[in-house]
CSV table of C-alpha atoms in Angstrom, one decimal:
chain,number,residue,atom,x,y,z
F,213,MET,CA,56.5,133.8,160.9
F,214,THR,CA,60.3,132.7,160.5
F,215,ASN,CA,60.9,129.2,159.2
F,216,THR,CA,64.2,127.1,158.6
F,217,ALA,CA,62.7,124.5,156.5
F,218,LYS,CA,64.3,123.7,153.2
F,219,ILE,CA,62.5,123.0,150.0
F,220,VAL,CA,64.2,121.5,146.9
F,221,PHE,CA,63.1,122.0,143.5
F,222,ILE,CA,64.0,119.8,140.7
F,223,GLY,CA,63.4,120.3,137.2
F,224,ALA,CA,63.2,124.1,138.2
F,225,GLY,CA,64.3,125.0,134.6
F,226,SER,CA,60.5,124.2,133.5
F,227,ALA,CA,59.4,127.6,132.6
F,228,SER,CA,55.8,127.0,132.9
F,229,PHE,CA,55.8,124.8,136.1
F,230,GLY,CA,58.3,127.1,137.6
F,231,VAL,CA,56.2,130.2,137.2
F,232,HIS,CA,53.0,128.3,138.8
F,233,MET,CA,55.1,127.3,141.8
F,234,PHE,CA,56.8,130.7,142.3
F,235,ARG,CA,53.2,132.4,142.1
F,236,ASP,CA,52.4,130.4,145.2
F,237,MET,CA,55.4,130.2,146.8
F,238,PHE,CA,56.5,133.9,146.8
F,239,ALA,CA,52.8,135.1,147.7
F,240,SER,CA,52.8,133.0,150.7
F,241,LYS,CA,53.2,134.9,154.3
F,242,ASN,CA,54.2,131.6,155.9
F,243,LEU,CA,57.6,130.4,154.2
F,244,ALA,CA,59.8,133.6,155.4
F,245,GLY,CA,63.1,132.5,156.5
F,246,CYS,CA,62.7,129.0,154.3
F,247,THR,CA,65.5,128.0,151.7
F,248,LEU,CA,64.2,127.4,148.3
F,249,THR,CA,66.9,125.5,146.1
F,250,LEU,CA,66.4,125.4,142.5
F,251,VAL,CA,68.0,122.3,140.8
F,252,ASP,CA,68.5,121.6,136.8
F,253,THR,CA,70.8,120.1,134.6
F,254,ASN,CA,70.5,122.8,132.1
F,255,PRO,CA,72.3,125.7,133.3
F,256,GLU,CA,70.5,128.2,131.1
F,257,THR,CA,67.2,127.5,132.2
F,258,LEU,CA,68.2,127.5,135.8
F,259,GLU,CA,69.9,130.8,135.6
F,260,ARG,CA,66.5,131.9,134.0
F,261,MET,CA,64.3,130.6,136.7
F,262,TYR,CA,66.9,131.7,139.3
F,263,GLY,CA,66.5,135.1,138.1
F,264,LEU,CA,62.8,135.1,138.1
F,265,ALA,CA,62.9,133.6,141.6
F,266,GLN,CA,65.1,136.7,143.0
F,267,PHE,CA,62.6,139.2,141.3
F,268,MET,CA,59.4,137.7,142.5
F,269,ASN,CA,60.8,137.3,146.1
F,270,LYS,CA,61.9,140.9,146.1
F,271,GLN,CA,58.9,142.0,144.6
F,272,ARG,CA,56.7,140.2,147.0
F,273,GLY,CA,58.6,140.8,150.1
F,274,ALA,CA,58.5,137.0,150.8
F,275,GLY,CA,61.7,136.7,152.5
F,276,ILE,CA,62.6,133.4,151.2
F,277,ILE,CA,66.3,132.3,150.7
F,278,ILE,CA,67.2,131.4,147.2
F,279,GLU,CA,69.9,128.9,145.9
F,280,ARG,CA,70.4,127.2,142.6
F,281,THR,CA,72.7,124.4,141.7
F,282,THR,CA,72.9,122.1,138.9
F,283,ASP,CA,73.8,119.1,141.3
F,284,ARG,CA,71.1,117.5,143.3
F,285,ARG,CA,73.0,115.7,145.9
F,286,LYS,CA,74.5,119.1,146.9
F,287,ALA,CA,71.0,120.4,147.0
F,288,LEU,CA,69.4,117.6,149.2
F,289,PRO,CA,71.0,117.2,152.4
F,290,GLY,CA,68.8,119.0,155.1
F,291,ALA,CA,65.7,118.9,152.7
F,292,ASP,CA,62.3,119.0,154.2
F,293,PHE,CA,60.4,118.9,150.8
F,294,VAL,CA,61.3,117.6,147.2
F,295,LEU,CA,59.1,118.9,144.5
F,296,ASN,CA,59.7,117.3,141.3
F,297,SER,CA,58.5,118.1,137.5
F,298,VAL,CA,61.3,116.7,135.6
F,299,ALA,CA,60.9,115.4,132.2
F,300,ILE,CA,63.3,114.1,129.6
F,301,ASP,CA,63.1,115.9,126.3
F,302,ARG,CA,59.5,116.4,127.2
F,303,THR,CA,57.8,117.3,123.4
F,304,ARG,CA,60.0,115.4,121.3
F,305,LEU,CA,60.1,112.1,122.8
F,306,TRP,CA,56.5,112.4,123.7
F,307,ARG,CA,55.6,113.0,120.1
F,308,LEU,CA,57.7,109.7,119.2
F,309,ASP,CA,55.7,108.0,122.0
F,310,PHE,CA,52.3,109.0,120.1
F,311,GLU,CA,53.5,108.9,116.6
F,312,VAL,CA,55.6,105.3,116.3
F,313,PRO,CA,52.6,103.3,117.8
F,314,LYS,CA,50.2,105.0,115.4
F,315,LYS,CA,52.4,104.2,112.7
F,316,TYR,CA,51.8,100.6,113.3
F,317,GLY,CA,48.2,101.0,113.7
F,318,ILE,CA,48.0,101.1,117.4
F,319,ARG,CA,45.4,103.9,118.3
F,320,HIS,CA,46.0,105.7,121.4
F,321,THR,CA,44.8,109.4,122.5
F,322,LEU,CA,47.6,111.2,124.1
F,323,GLY,CA,50.5,108.7,124.6
F,324,GLU,CA,51.2,109.9,128.0
F,325,ASN,CA,49.8,107.9,130.7
F,326,GLY,CA,48.4,104.9,129.1
F,327,GLY,CA,48.8,102.6,126.0
F,328,PRO,CA,52.3,101.9,124.5
F,329,GLY,CA,53.3,105.5,124.8
F,330,GLY,CA,52.5,105.7,128.4
F,331,LEU,CA,54.7,102.7,129.1
F,332,PHE,CA,57.5,104.0,127.3
F,333,PHE,CA,57.1,107.4,129.1
F,334,THR,CA,57.2,105.4,132.3
F,335,LEU,CA,60.4,103.4,131.3
F,336,ARG,CA,62.5,106.4,130.5
F,337,THR,CA,60.9,108.5,133.6
F,338,LEU,CA,61.1,106.3,136.5
F,339,PRO,CA,65.0,105.6,136.5
F,340,LEU,CA,65.6,109.1,136.6
F,341,ILE,CA,62.9,109.4,139.6
F,342,PHE,CA,64.7,106.6,141.3
F,343,ASP,CA,68.0,108.2,141.0
F,344,PHE,CA,66.4,111.0,142.9
F,345,VAL,CA,64.8,109.0,145.8
F,346,ARG,CA,67.8,106.7,146.4
F,347,ASP,CA,69.6,110.2,147.1
F,348,MET,CA,67.1,111.0,149.0
F,349,GLU,CA,67.1,107.9,151.0
F,350,GLU,CA,71.0,108.7,151.8
F,351,LEU,CA,70.6,112.3,152.2
F,352,CYS,CA,67.2,113.4,153.2
F,353,PRO,CA,65.5,110.4,154.5
F,354,ASN,CA,62.6,112.2,156.1
F,355,ALA,CA,61.9,114.6,153.5
F,356,TYR,CA,58.7,114.2,151.6
F,357,PHE,CA,58.8,113.6,147.8
F,358,ILE,CA,55.9,115.8,146.1
F,359,ASN,CA,55.8,114.7,142.4
F,360,TYR,CA,54.3,116.6,139.6
F,361,SER,CA,55.9,114.4,136.6
F,362,ASN,CA,53.8,112.5,134.4
F,363,PRO,CA,52.6,109.5,134.4
F,364,GLU,CA,51.7,110.3,137.9
F,365,SER,CA,50.0,107.0,138.7
F,366,ARG,CA,52.8,104.9,137.6
F,367,ILE,CA,55.5,107.0,139.6
F,368,VAL,CA,53.7,107.1,142.7
F,369,LEU,CA,53.1,103.2,142.4
F,370,ALA,CA,56.7,102.5,142.3
F,371,LEU,CA,57.4,104.9,145.1
F,372,GLY,CA,55.1,103.3,147.0
F,373,LYS,CA,56.3,99.9,146.5
F,374,TYR,CA,60.2,100.3,146.2
F,375,SER,CA,61.2,103.5,148.2
F,376,SER,CA,61.0,104.3,152.2
F,377,ILE,CA,60.7,107.8,151.0
F,378,LYS,CA,57.4,109.7,151.8
F,379,SER,CA,55.3,110.7,148.6
F,380,LEU,CA,52.6,111.8,147.0
F,381,GLY,CA,51.5,113.1,143.3
F,382,LEU,CA,49.5,116.2,142.7
F,383,CYS,CA,47.4,116.8,139.6
F,384,HIS,CA,44.9,119.5,138.7
F,385,GLY,CA,42.3,117.4,136.9
F,386,ILE,CA,40.1,117.8,139.4
F,387,PHE,CA,39.6,121.6,138.9
F,388,LEU,CA,39.1,121.0,135.2
F,389,ALA,CA,36.2,118.7,136.1
F,390,ARG,CA,34.9,121.7,138.3
F,391,TRP,CA,35.0,123.9,135.3
F,392,TYR,CA,33.2,121.7,132.9
F,393,VAL,CA,30.4,120.8,135.5
F,394,GLY,CA,30.2,124.6,136.5
F,395,THR,CA,30.0,125.6,133.0
F,396,ILE,CA,27.3,123.1,132.3
F,397,MET,CA,25.2,124.4,135.1
F,398,GLY,CA,25.5,128.0,133.8
F,399,MET,CA,28.1,129.3,136.1
F,400,ALA,CA,30.5,132.0,134.5
F,401,ASP,CA,34.6,132.2,134.9
F,402,LYS,CA,35.5,131.7,138.3
F,403,GLU,CA,32.2,131.0,139.7
F,404,PRO,CA,32.7,127.5,139.7
F,405,GLU,CA,35.8,127.7,141.9
F,406,LYS,CA,34.1,129.8,144.4
F,407,ARG,CA,30.8,127.9,144.6
F,408,LEU,CA,31.3,124.3,144.0
F,409,ASP,CA,33.2,121.4,146.2
F,410,LEU,CA,33.8,118.0,144.1
F,411,TRP,CA,34.9,114.9,146.1
F,412,ALA,CA,36.0,112.2,143.5
F,413,ALA,CA,38.1,108.9,143.8
F,414,GLY,CA,39.9,106.7,141.4
F,415,LEU,CA,42.8,106.6,139.1
F,416,ASN,CA,45.0,109.8,138.1
F,417,HIS,CA,42.8,110.9,135.2
F,418,PHE,CA,40.2,108.6,135.8
F,419,GLN,CA,38.3,109.7,138.9
F,420,CYS,CA,34.6,109.2,139.8
F,421,VAL,CA,33.2,112.2,141.2
F,422,MET,CA,31.1,110.9,144.2
F,423,GLN,CA,29.9,114.1,145.4
F,424,ILE,CA,29.0,117.7,143.9
F,425,ARG,CA,28.0,120.1,146.6
F,426,ASP,CA,27.1,123.9,146.8
F,427,ARG,CA,29.9,125.2,149.1
F,428,GLU,CA,28.0,127.5,151.1
F,429,THR,CA,24.7,125.5,151.7
F,430,GLY,CA,26.0,122.0,151.5
F,431,LYS,CA,23.0,121.3,148.7
F,432,ASP,CA,23.6,118.2,146.1
F,433,MET,CA,24.3,120.0,142.8
F,434,TYR,CA,24.0,116.7,140.9
F,435,PRO,CA,20.3,117.2,139.9
F,436,LEU,CA,21.2,120.4,138.6
F,437,LEU,CA,24.0,119.1,136.3
F,438,PHE,CA,21.9,116.4,135.1
F,439,GLU,CA,19.0,118.5,134.4
F,440,LYS,CA,21.3,121.5,132.3
F,441,GLU,CA,23.3,118.3,130.7
F,442,LYS,CA,20.3,117.3,128.5
F,443,THR,CA,20.2,120.8,126.5
F,444,TYR,CA,23.9,121.7,126.7
F,445,ASP,CA,26.2,121.8,123.6
F,446,PRO,CA,26.9,118.0,122.8
F,447,THR,CA,30.4,118.7,121.7
F,448,LEU,CA,31.7,119.6,125.1
F,449,GLN,CA,33.2,116.4,126.8
F,450,PRO,CA,30.8,113.8,125.0
F,451,LEU,CA,32.7,110.9,126.3
F,452,THR,CA,32.5,112.2,129.9
F,453,ARG,CA,28.8,112.9,129.4
F,454,LYS,CA,28.1,109.4,128.1
F,455,LEU,CA,29.7,107.9,130.9
F,456,MET,CA,27.7,110.1,133.4
F,457,ARG,CA,24.2,109.1,131.7
F,458,ALA,CA,25.2,105.3,132.0
F,459,PHE,CA,26.6,105.3,135.4
F,460,GLY,CA,25.2,108.2,137.3
F,461,HIS,CA,28.5,110.0,138.1
F,462,TRP,CA,30.8,112.5,136.4
F,463,ILE,CA,34.0,111.0,135.5
F,464,THR,CA,37.1,113.6,135.3
F,465,CYS,CA,39.1,115.0,134.4
F,466,SER,CA,38.5,115.2,130.5
F,467,ASP,CA,37.9,113.2,127.2
F,468,ASP,CA,41.3,113.2,126.0
F,469,HIS,CA,42.9,112.0,129.2
F,470,MET,CA,40.1,109.4,129.9
F,471,GLY,CA,40.7,108.3,126.2
F,472,GLU,CA,44.0,106.8,127.6
F,473,TYR,CA,42.0,104.3,129.7
F,474,LEU,CA,38.9,103.8,127.4
F,475,PRO,CA,40.4,104.5,123.7
F,476,TYR,CA,37.3,102.5,122.0
F,477,GLY,CA,35.1,105.2,123.3
F,478,TYR,CA,36.9,108.4,122.4
F,479,GLU,CA,36.2,109.6,119.2
F,480,GLY,CA,38.9,112.3,118.9
F,481,GLY,CA,42.8,111.7,119.5
F,482,GLU,CA,43.9,111.7,116.0
F,483,LYS,CA,46.5,114.3,116.2
F,484,GLY,CA,47.5,113.6,119.8
F,485,PHE,CA,48.8,116.6,122.2
F,486,ASP,CA,49.3,119.9,120.4
F,487,PHE,CA,53.3,119.3,120.7
F,488,ASP,CA,54.0,122.4,118.3
F,489,GLY,CA,51.9,124.8,120.3
F,490,GLU,CA,53.5,123.3,123.8
F,491,ASP,CA,56.7,124.2,121.9
F,492,ASN,CA,55.9,127.7,120.8
F,493,TRP,CA,54.2,128.6,124.1
F,494,ARG,CA,57.4,127.7,125.7
F,495,VAL,CA,59.3,129.9,123.8
F,496,ARG,CA,57.2,132.9,124.3
F,497,LEU,CA,57.0,132.3,127.8
F,498,GLN,CA,60.9,132.3,128.1
F,499,GLY,CA,60.9,135.5,126.4
F,500,ILE,CA,58.5,136.8,128.7
F,501,ILE,CA,60.4,136.0,131.7
F,502,ASP,CA,63.7,137.2,130.3
F,503,GLY,CA,61.7,140.5,129.8
F,504,VAL,CA,60.6,140.8,133.3
F,505,VAL,CA,63.8,140.0,134.9
F,506,ALA,CA,65.7,142.4,132.8
F,507,GLY,CA,62.9,145.0,133.7
F,508,THR,CA,61.6,145.5,130.1
F,509,GLN,CA,58.2,144.9,130.8
F,510,PRO,CA,56.1,144.1,133.4
F,511,PRO,CA,55.0,141.0,134.9
F,512,PRO,CA,51.8,139.5,133.6
F,513,ASP,CA,48.6,140.2,135.6
F,514,GLU,CA,48.2,136.5,136.2
F,515,TRP,CA,51.3,136.2,137.9
F,516,LYS,CA,49.5,138.2,140.8
F,517,THR,CA,47.2,135.5,141.3
F,518,LEU,CA,47.6,132.0,142.9
F,519,SER,CA,48.0,129.1,140.4
F,520,GLY,CA,45.8,126.9,141.7
F,521,GLU,CA,48.5,124.0,142.3
F,522,ARG,CA,48.4,122.4,146.0
F,523,GLY,CA,52.2,121.8,146.5
F,524,VAL,CA,53.1,125.3,148.4
F,525,THR,CA,49.4,124.9,150.6
F,526,ILE,CA,50.6,121.2,151.5
F,527,ILE,CA,54.0,122.6,152.5
F,528,GLU,CA,52.4,125.2,154.5
F,529,SER,CA,50.0,122.9,156.1
F,530,MET,CA,52.7,120.6,157.2
F,531,LEU,CA,55.0,123.2,158.4
F,532,HIS,CA,52.6,125.2,160.8
F,533,ASN,CA,50.0,122.2,161.4
F,534,GLN,CA,47.4,124.4,159.5
F,535,LYS,CA,44.8,121.3,158.9
F,536,LYS,CA,43.6,121.7,155.3
F,537,MET,CA,41.4,119.7,153.3
F,538,ILE,CA,43.2,118.9,149.7
F,539,GLU,CA,40.6,118.5,146.7
F,540,SER,CA,42.9,115.6,145.4
F,541,GLY,CA,46.4,113.8,145.3
F,542,ILE,CA,48.0,110.5,144.4
F,543,VAL,CA,48.8,108.0,147.0
F,544,TYR,CA,49.5,104.3,147.5
F,545,ASN,CA,46.0,102.7,148.0
F,546,ARG,CA,46.4,100.3,151.1
F,547,GLY,CA,42.3,100.0,151.2
F,548,VAL,CA,41.6,103.8,150.6
F,549,ILE,CA,39.4,102.7,148.0
F,550,PRO,CA,38.1,99.2,149.2
F,551,ASN,CA,37.2,97.7,145.6
F,552,LEU,CA,40.4,98.6,143.8
F,553,PRO,CA,43.5,96.7,144.6
F,554,ALA,CA,45.5,97.6,147.5
F,555,ASP,CA,48.8,97.5,145.6
F,556,LEU,CA,47.8,100.6,143.4
F,557,ALA,CA,48.2,104.4,143.1
F,558,VAL,CA,44.8,106.1,143.4
F,559,GLU,CA,44.0,109.6,143.5
F,560,VAL,CA,41.5,110.7,146.4
F,561,PRO,CA,41.0,113.8,148.6
F,562,LEU,CA,43.7,114.3,151.5
F,563,VAL,CA,43.9,116.0,154.8
F,564,VAL,CA,47.4,117.6,155.5
F,565,ASP,CA,48.6,118.6,158.8
F,566,ALA,CA,51.9,118.4,160.7
F,567,ALA,CA,51.7,114.8,161.0
F,568,GLY,CA,51.8,114.4,157.2
F,569,VAL,CA,49.3,113.3,154.5
F,570,HIS,CA,46.1,111.7,155.3
F,571,PRO,CA,44.1,110.1,152.3
F,572,VAL,CA,40.4,110.3,152.8
F,573,SER,CA,38.2,107.5,152.1
F,574,LEU,CA,34.9,108.1,150.2
F,575,GLY,CA,34.0,104.6,150.3
F,576,PRO,CA,33.7,102.0,147.4
F,577,LEU,CA,33.4,103.3,144.0
F,578,PRO,CA,30.2,102.4,141.9
F,579,ASP,CA,30.6,98.8,140.7
F,580,PRO,CA,30.5,99.4,137.1
F,581,VAL,CA,33.1,102.4,137.6
F,582,ALA,CA,35.5,100.3,139.3
F,583,LYS,CA,35.4,97.5,136.8
F,584,LEU,CA,36.6,99.8,133.9
F,585,MET,CA,39.4,100.9,136.1
């Protein structure tokens, strides 16, 4: 199936997210003939990921045309999809977002999406995002902007209010929630991914799981979750489970992320994110990429599998009108969740086809949960 679509990936020098995206894109049988243009302002990281893209494209026989540039304005004309994963000096500044408020007695958990850290993360990220979308309004006004950068809710809200570009945000938090509930139910390893459907609505990193069902039978799995949770290890996600017992629903996606909305209820968070671990992993991953591209080591086995991200699925669905249900995406509300403000970014299931992205309303949230949001 030959395509002429153009996909621009801004922030392609990100080794971790770039590998995820490449795993999905070069495994696709539906993107042959598409052009993938990698954009990053760091020439060194851009060249590394360009080399990896060429390697994986050839290895998988994907037939995608690959370009790279440090100038996004050269990349954007004719684009159909723009993927964004940029962050400004991510771990160094994020560490300051966490540590400076803490120094002055302001307790928060991650300092990424909520609290004063989340505010400063937003203030330095949004101007850069709007540089991108203003260029898109001029150079590719009909392209879809798919955002992976945090703080997702604030970025998507700003795009919905102040840009004409079609946009949505994607986050894998719902899959983390699926793993937690499946683990409590006694499922092993990949079993939750195969067996469970979770349908949730709310805010990014703070969704209410409205339904948990067996994918094959349609059986309601909430009763089993409540029964198994009573005797499960109490150290696993205690805040989430406390809310489930109080309100009757699992709240995604994890205690530390939820603690950005409910810091008074989260007992961890004294050290924040594992910033050193993140930096060390990035260095190791860059070494792996260099070895793979140079031919001195084989690709890791996990690169042969799909990443679980949904960006490529959305692109395929829109290009070929393959109607797909996407478990979760961040969109401008406009009544999708009726008991939250219309002027808000919300995370809900999506249906995607050639006509675009269609948010799915699961109805109003339980009133106590909505009041927390």
